[in-house]
Amino acid sequence: MVSRRDFFKGAGAIAVGAGLVSRVGAASLPEAPLMSDATTQPPLVPNSGRPYHPVVTLNGWSLPWRMNNGVKEFHLVAEPVVRELAPGMKAHLWGYNGQSPGPTIEVVEGDRVRIFVTNKLPEHTSIHWHGQRLPNGMDGVTGLTQPGIPSGKTFVYEFIAKRPGTFMYHPHADEMTQMAMGMMGFWVTHPRNPDFMKVDRDFVFLLNNFDIEPGSATPRVNTMLDFNLFAFNSRVFPGIDPMVVRQGDRVRIRIGNLTMTNHPIHLHGHEFMITGTDGGWTAPASRWPEVTTDVAVGQMRALEFDATDLGDWAFHCHKSHHTMNAMGHDVPTMIGVDHRGVVQKINKLVPDYMVMGERGMADMGEMEMPLPDNTLPMMGGQGPFGGVEMGGMFTVVKVRKEQKPGDYRDPGWYKHPAGTVAYEWKGAVPAPTRNPSAGGKLTDPVNRPQEGIELKARKPSGHTGH
């Protein structure tokens, strides 16, 4: 983390605007910390203000603050950033304090919060505090509740964090462009009682998507549905860190969705309860066990489970094309097509031509095809048994017995006890039973031929002309 202590010094300093700042005092602006590291940072343990149990932002960090006469002060800087989506690819995005998404803001129920927002973008912006109860003039909707923050100016938002829960922040100014470029962040208001809904590990991250052409680095902002990169906190697998927990831990994962579609998020090996939404904590009597929860656009879901079973458990969006990195949507399906008669002829004209897709797409992950600069393969993740054949919204929950409380370091791949891994059958495999009386068709499980079924349909009266 790098301090911006000299951020406002010198002839090129950013001017401070909006009358609100003068009332607080421009000289009292808090520092704007900067983060460039894309790995998951340790939880930010509070050293002032009310106590709370901090969260861990997946591939991100929490924004430090200062206490000023009982007010918790933060400084966000909206600016162009370069975000590494995964090793081998960087994106030119817009974000806050050096990253997209911006840093997580953590406060406590009842805190008076003051957020300075400096705009270093080439156009005006604002911040909407998604889901918060606050004065109307602090809601951050450009033109409706405030003027836009001009480029080079600083505005101040101030309100009391009235209710505990999990929220988000994002612009309500040229929203199509600014959110497509990555401007968003997480906000957690912890309960006043630190022991309320206490868990051992508390992870947060946002779902986001981009449309970045292979070989380029800047998202296309006019895309409505046809995105090619789906991400957890602006990281795609294999660049997403695992969520490391200790066996027996109570684990919470808070997921916010600021993409353009819903995402059914699925956890392997455990079932969970939905204990929170962006509207607050769910009543215990309303909960039921799930292994997949659909997170719609603009929603947040907090899921909780007890990490009972050791292993490396997949955690991902269950839309299969959301667990792939950039690919061409116009590539034809070639499954079952015999290329042998044409490959030799094509190779005479195009020596580097390769057969792709006639047996499915899994072999694409093994091909060492030349890619444009700054482009990821569709499936680049490697596991202990070979290619994981995943990208995009995919990571692993690593449950370990020996993991110490508060230790989030990656323990490496799980070492399976003998006899607990699927293995190849070496014995004989009998041919399926066929019944001559059924015309050679396969019989049903009780060794009887499938019999035809005769249906008679009667058209109801009164539907003439349909």
XYZ file of C-alpha atoms in Angstrom:
466
model
C 0.000 0.000 0.000
C 1.433 3.393 -1.037
C 0.538 6.667 0.667
C -0.553 9.673 -1.363
C 0.695 12.148 1.211
C 1.873 14.522 -1.518
C -1.167 13.942 -3.670
C -2.480 17.501 -3.366
C 0.885 19.320 -3.365
C 2.500 21.180 -6.239
C 1.298 23.135 -9.257
C -0.556 20.128 -10.682
C -2.606 19.526 -7.557
C -6.287 18.760 -7.937
C -8.572 21.621 -7.013
C -10.987 21.048 -4.149
C -14.573 21.853 -5.072
C -18.097 21.701 -3.681
C -18.968 23.983 -0.790
C -19.237 21.013 1.531
C -15.475 20.674 1.561
C -14.920 24.231 2.759
C -17.153 23.592 5.763
C -15.107 20.548 6.742
C -11.845 22.249 5.883
C -9.752 21.439 2.823
C -6.615 21.193 4.932
C -8.168 18.301 6.840
C -8.448 15.965 3.839
C -7.446 12.448 4.875
C -4.870 10.560 2.870
C -5.995 8.479 -0.094
C -4.187 5.117 0.195
C -3.343 3.351 -3.042
C -3.243 -0.391 -3.719
C -1.716 -1.972 -6.822
C -1.291 -5.580 -5.628
C -4.044 -7.852 -6.990
C -3.666 -10.548 -4.321
C -5.991 -10.908 -1.344
C -4.853 -8.628 1.490
C -5.109 -9.533 5.210
C -8.174 -8.266 7.075
C -7.931 -4.681 8.294
C -8.122 -4.951 12.087
C -9.654 -1.754 13.531
C -7.297 0.375 15.616
C -9.825 3.095 16.412
C -13.563 3.493 16.680
C -16.007 0.751 17.627
C -14.690 -2.852 17.535
C -15.763 -5.321 14.835
C -14.644 -8.527 13.153
C -13.162 -7.502 9.777
C -13.928 -9.105 6.435
C -11.502 -10.437 3.835
C -11.981 -9.031 0.333
C -11.150 -11.686 -2.273
C -8.298 -10.332 -4.418
C -8.824 -6.971 -2.772
C -8.449 -4.901 0.398
C -10.264 -2.660 2.898
C -9.825 1.111 2.896
C -8.096 2.600 5.976
C -9.761 5.524 7.727
C -9.047 8.114 10.355
C -11.167 9.291 13.292
C -11.826 13.040 13.286
C -13.827 14.315 16.275
C -15.853 11.132 16.397
C -16.387 10.913 12.616
C -14.914 8.039 10.601
C -13.316 9.613 7.508
C -12.389 7.877 4.249
C -10.931 9.181 0.991
C -11.867 7.599 -2.341
C -10.203 8.652 -5.606
C -12.063 7.825 -8.838
C -9.402 7.326 -11.496
C -8.204 5.242 -14.446
C -6.473 2.071 -13.231
C -4.689 -0.941 -14.679
C -6.038 -4.199 -13.242
C -4.411 -7.572 -13.782
C -7.333 -9.907 -14.536
C -4.997 -12.919 -14.366
C -1.291 -13.416 -15.035
C -0.813 -12.643 -18.714
C -3.610 -10.102 -19.075
C -4.092 -6.572 -17.818
C -7.134 -4.395 -18.410
C -7.331 -0.616 -18.624
C -10.275 0.123 -16.348
C -11.731 2.878 -14.193
C -11.834 2.312 -10.454
C -10.928 3.732 -7.079
C -7.604 4.125 -5.248
C -5.602 2.140 -7.759
C -7.922 -0.818 -8.304
C -11.173 -2.060 -9.754
C -13.250 -2.860 -7.805
C -12.426 -0.177 -5.303
C -11.494 -0.972 -1.702
C -14.097 -2.346 0.704
C -15.374 0.209 3.217
C -16.001 -1.205 6.710
C -17.923 0.712 9.378
C -20.047 -0.102 12.419
C -23.757 0.412 12.923
C -24.267 3.928 14.288
C -20.969 5.341 12.948
C -21.063 8.831 11.479
C -19.162 8.433 8.224
C -17.590 11.116 6.026
C -16.288 10.078 2.594
C -14.218 12.468 0.479
C -14.486 11.579 -3.231
C -11.895 13.065 -5.590
C -12.574 12.755 -9.313
C -9.553 12.080 -11.546
C -11.641 10.757 -14.437
C -11.960 12.656 -17.731
C -15.691 13.217 -17.067
C -17.970 13.980 -14.111
C -18.971 11.192 -11.717
C -20.850 10.514 -8.459
C -21.187 7.685 -5.948
C -24.446 5.986 -5.043
C -24.350 4.090 -1.734
C -26.413 1.099 -2.869
C -28.915 -0.063 -0.226
C -28.081 2.545 2.432
C -30.568 4.571 4.469
C -29.289 8.148 4.319
C -30.330 11.768 3.625
C -31.690 12.121 0.099
C -28.992 14.593 -0.889
C -26.295 12.002 -0.119
C -27.774 9.294 -2.374
C -25.437 10.093 -5.264
C -27.778 10.285 -8.276
C -26.411 12.904 -10.661
C -28.997 15.465 -11.655
C -31.575 14.211 -9.164
C -29.956 14.495 -5.732
C -26.687 16.308 -6.559
C -24.688 17.827 -9.381
C -22.058 15.570 -10.887
C -18.567 15.756 -9.392
C -16.583 17.568 -12.119
C -13.231 16.249 -13.215
C -10.570 17.578 -10.849
C -12.956 18.301 -7.980
C -13.668 16.701 -4.586
C -17.106 16.229 -3.018
C -17.973 15.061 0.479
C -20.666 12.572 1.471
C -21.652 12.367 5.133
C -24.275 10.228 6.853
C -24.850 7.809 9.715
C -24.579 4.077 8.986
C -28.036 3.310 10.318
C -28.362 -0.429 9.854
C -25.934 -3.356 9.733
C -25.597 -5.282 6.512
C -23.750 -5.643 3.245
C -23.986 -2.971 0.567
C -22.236 -1.746 -2.560
C -21.156 1.567 -4.056
C -21.070 2.621 -7.697
C -21.619 5.724 -9.861
C -24.993 7.068 -10.912
C -23.350 9.208 -13.597
C -22.821 7.980 -17.172
C -23.523 4.654 -15.527
C -23.353 2.574 -18.698
C -19.770 3.688 -19.301
C -18.457 3.949 -15.764
C -19.768 0.622 -14.483
C -18.731 -1.155 -17.690
C -15.256 0.230 -17.035
C -15.206 -1.316 -13.534
C -16.331 1.416 -11.131
C -17.817 -0.336 -8.096
C -16.953 -1.402 -4.574
C -18.210 -3.164 -1.449
C -19.483 -1.636 1.797
C -19.943 -3.588 5.044
C -21.717 -2.122 8.074
C -20.905 -4.376 11.007
C -23.429 -4.824 13.837
C -22.954 -2.733 16.960
C -22.646 -5.974 18.941
C -19.513 -7.736 17.567
C -20.860 -11.119 18.632
C -24.082 -10.813 16.615
C -23.961 -13.200 13.616
C -20.281 -13.812 14.361
C -18.380 -16.127 12.015
C -14.794 -17.370 11.845
C -14.089 -16.369 8.228
C -15.949 -13.623 6.372
C -15.222 -13.186 2.639
C -16.633 -10.502 0.325
C -16.436 -9.919 -3.416
C -18.352 -8.470 -6.342
C -19.418 -10.193 -9.543
C -18.530 -8.222 -12.657
C -18.180 -8.694 -16.401
C -16.248 -7.114 -19.244
C -16.208 -7.190 -23.017
C -12.538 -6.957 -23.983
C -11.564 -7.993 -27.481
C -8.617 -10.449 -27.680
C -5.415 -8.477 -28.042
C -6.895 -5.310 -26.515
C -7.066 -3.959 -22.953
C -10.014 -1.540 -22.738
C -13.591 -2.803 -22.287
C -16.239 -2.017 -24.858
C -18.802 0.014 -22.934
C -21.813 -0.301 -25.258
C -22.155 -4.061 -24.773
C -25.493 -5.055 -23.263
C -25.387 -8.855 -23.031
C -22.588 -10.418 -25.071
C -19.717 -10.195 -22.557
C -16.662 -12.429 -22.864
C -15.033 -12.145 -19.415
C -16.902 -12.905 -16.174
C -15.046 -12.149 -12.970
C -14.914 -12.285 -9.179
C -13.638 -8.841 -8.099
C -12.210 -8.140 -11.571
C -10.181 -11.364 -11.550
C -10.756 -14.436 -13.702
C -9.616 -17.971 -12.993
C -6.814 -18.994 -12.706
C -6.099 -15.517 -11.322
C -8.692 -15.734 -8.518
C -7.289 -16.564 -5.086
C -8.744 -19.524 -3.138
C -10.837 -18.982 -0.025
C -8.809 -20.731 2.680
C -10.605 -21.905 5.831
C -9.990 -24.149 8.815
C -12.012 -27.322 9.255
C -14.888 -26.556 11.616
C -14.941 -22.826 10.820
C -18.230 -21.037 10.379
C -17.751 -19.341 7.002
C -19.648 -16.444 5.460
C -19.323 -15.444 1.809
C -20.935 -12.156 0.773
C -21.519 -11.809 -2.980
C -22.680 -8.631 -4.723
C -23.815 -8.623 -8.353
C -23.233 -5.530 -10.478
C -23.124 -7.378 -13.813
C -25.779 -7.342 -16.542
C -27.227 -10.791 -15.756
C -27.988 -13.181 -12.908
C -25.468 -15.720 -11.606
C -26.365 -19.060 -9.943
C -23.444 -19.446 -7.512
C -22.690 -23.050 -6.568
C -20.568 -24.540 -3.769
C -19.325 -28.147 -3.887
C -19.128 -30.463 -0.901
C -21.230 -28.403 1.545
C -24.705 -26.975 1.847
C -25.297 -23.410 3.016
C -27.976 -21.036 4.263
C -28.733 -17.565 2.916
C -28.355 -15.420 6.034
C -28.338 -11.962 4.483
C -29.442 -9.869 1.520
C -28.832 -6.238 0.633
C -32.005 -5.576 2.648
C -30.497 -6.972 5.853
C -30.197 -10.235 7.773
C -32.743 -12.933 6.958
C -34.962 -14.280 9.736
C -33.698 -17.707 10.912
C -37.140 -19.252 10.356
C -37.010 -18.229 6.676
C -33.780 -20.086 5.843
C -33.381 -23.428 4.134
C -30.326 -25.367 2.933
C -29.041 -24.825 -0.606
C -25.985 -25.674 -2.664
C -26.728 -23.056 -5.349
C -28.181 -19.574 -4.974
C -29.134 -17.237 -7.791
C -27.777 -13.719 -7.337
C -29.752 -11.335 -9.541
C -28.583 -8.002 -10.936
C -28.156 -5.408 -8.200
C -28.526 -7.961 -5.414
C -26.295 -9.152 -2.586
C -26.430 -12.560 -0.969
C -24.605 -13.625 2.203
C -24.313 -17.399 2.460
C -23.033 -19.288 5.511
C -21.874 -22.854 6.087
C -19.836 -24.937 8.476
C -16.625 -26.124 6.810
C -16.943 -29.739 7.914
C -15.323 -31.650 5.051
C -11.653 -31.451 4.124
C -10.646 -30.863 0.527
C -10.446 -28.418 -2.360
C -14.079 -27.621 -3.128
C -15.078 -25.846 -6.338
C -17.006 -22.570 -6.026
C -18.341 -21.068 -9.234
C -21.148 -19.634 -11.315
C -23.208 -22.496 -12.732
C -23.695 -20.850 -16.120
C -21.096 -22.843 -18.014
C -20.035 -20.020 -20.340
C -19.334 -17.856 -17.274
C -16.520 -20.226 -16.316
C -14.671 -19.655 -19.571
C -12.394 -16.787 -20.527
C -12.694 -14.834 -23.760
C -13.793 -16.949 -26.718
C -15.324 -16.307 -30.123
C -19.112 -16.662 -30.039
C -19.209 -17.176 -33.817
C -17.072 -20.346 -33.796
C -19.157 -23.140 -35.392
C -19.763 -26.424 -33.580
C -17.617 -29.106 -35.253
C -18.386 -32.062 -32.970
C -18.578 -35.245 -35.028
C -17.241 -33.641 -38.221
C -14.503 -35.719 -39.878
C -11.722 -33.330 -40.871
C -9.369 -35.983 -42.221
C -10.291 -35.500 -45.856
C -9.703 -31.740 -45.836
C -6.908 -31.178 -43.325
C -4.151 -32.215 -45.716
C -5.514 -29.949 -48.432
C -5.827 -27.003 -46.056
C -2.316 -27.576 -44.666
C -0.914 -27.070 -48.157
C -2.394 -23.580 -48.131
C -2.256 -22.868 -44.372
C 0.609 -24.870 -42.816
C -0.359 -23.919 -39.230
C -4.001 -24.985 -39.566
C -5.134 -27.201 -36.661
C -8.238 -29.303 -36.256
C -10.366 -27.935 -33.399
C -13.583 -29.046 -31.815
C -14.360 -32.306 -33.564
C -14.249 -34.211 -30.251
C -15.536 -31.388 -28.077
C -13.687 -28.377 -26.710
C -11.683 -29.903 -23.848
C -8.538 -30.243 -25.961
C -8.548 -26.474 -26.426
C -7.127 -26.166 -22.924
C -4.121 -28.288 -23.902
C -3.293 -26.575 -27.185
C -0.361 -24.220 -27.160
C -1.881 -21.929 -29.733
C -0.371 -18.516 -30.406
C -2.566 -15.844 -28.801
C -2.634 -12.092 -29.294
C -0.704 -10.130 -26.710
C -2.604 -9.507 -23.459
C -5.043 -12.379 -24.097
C -5.850 -15.340 -21.855
C -6.664 -18.874 -23.015
C -10.260 -19.983 -22.500
C -9.212 -22.599 -19.940
C -5.864 -21.965 -18.288
C -6.097 -23.306 -14.764
C -3.974 -26.285 -13.716
C -4.788 -28.564 -10.779
C -3.002 -31.517 -9.195
C -4.480 -33.885 -11.809
C -4.100 -31.700 -14.917
C -6.135 -28.968 -16.518
C -9.112 -27.769 -14.471
C -10.730 -26.633 -17.743
C -12.274 -23.587 -16.138
C -11.859 -19.828 -16.380
C -13.933 -16.810 -15.431
C -16.090 -17.092 -12.298
C -14.383 -20.042 -10.655
C -12.293 -20.528 -7.542
C -11.733 -23.064 -4.769
C -12.710 -23.196 -1.094
C -9.780 -24.940 0.611
C -10.759 -26.623 3.882
C -7.786 -27.724 5.992
C -7.539 -29.252 9.443
C -4.141 -27.743 10.205
C -4.951 -24.175 9.066
C -4.501 -21.825 12.008
C -7.205 -19.294 12.961
C -6.659 -16.093 11.002
C -4.239 -17.758 8.554
C -5.362 -17.132 4.948
C -2.216 -18.367 3.221
C -2.693 -20.875 0.414
C -1.855 -24.342 1.816
C -1.359 -25.855 -1.651
C -3.376 -28.687 -3.152
C -5.234 -31.115 -0.924
C -3.482 -34.425 -0.236
C -6.186 -37.061 -0.564
C -6.101 -40.038 1.813
C -5.452 -43.372 0.112
C -8.512 -44.849 -1.531
C -10.493 -41.605 -1.721
C -9.809 -40.579 -5.342
C -11.827 -41.846 -8.312
C -9.797 -44.419 -10.238
C -9.803 -46.322 -13.504
C -11.599 -49.671 -13.608
C -9.225 -52.336 -14.898
C -11.707 -55.240 -15.066
C -13.884 -56.385 -17.920
C -16.729 -54.178 -19.098
C -19.689 -56.245 -20.348
C -21.508 -55.126 -23.465
C -25.022 -53.747 -22.965
C -27.774 -56.353 -23.204
C -29.802 -56.297 -26.429
C -33.092 -58.095 -27.017
C -33.667 -59.539 -30.511
C -37.432 -59.243 -30.083
C -37.000 -55.486 -29.660
C -35.267 -55.183 -33.025
C -31.806 -54.983 -31.450
C -32.754 -52.028 -29.274
C -31.331 -51.661 -25.799
C -33.622 -53.053 -23.136
C -34.816 -51.144 -20.106
C -33.301 -51.718 -16.614
C -35.491 -54.800 -16.017
C -34.373 -56.327 -19.334
C -37.638 -55.732 -21.138
C -38.009 -54.061 -24.506
C -39.409 -50.557 -24.492
C -42.954 -50.782 -25.788
C -44.610 -48.208 -27.995
C -47.292 -45.964 -26.564
C -50.364 -45.051 -28.562
C -51.852 -41.613 -27.947
C -55.198 -40.261 -29.071
C -55.729 -36.520 -29.008
C -59.190 -34.930 -29.034
C -59.513 -31.288 -29.947
C -61.820 -29.470 -27.503
C -64.915 -27.867 -28.955
C -65.007 -24.125 -29.295
C -61.456 -23.819 -30.686
C -62.278 -23.723 -34.383
C -59.707 -21.763 -36.314
C -56.836 -22.325 -33.880
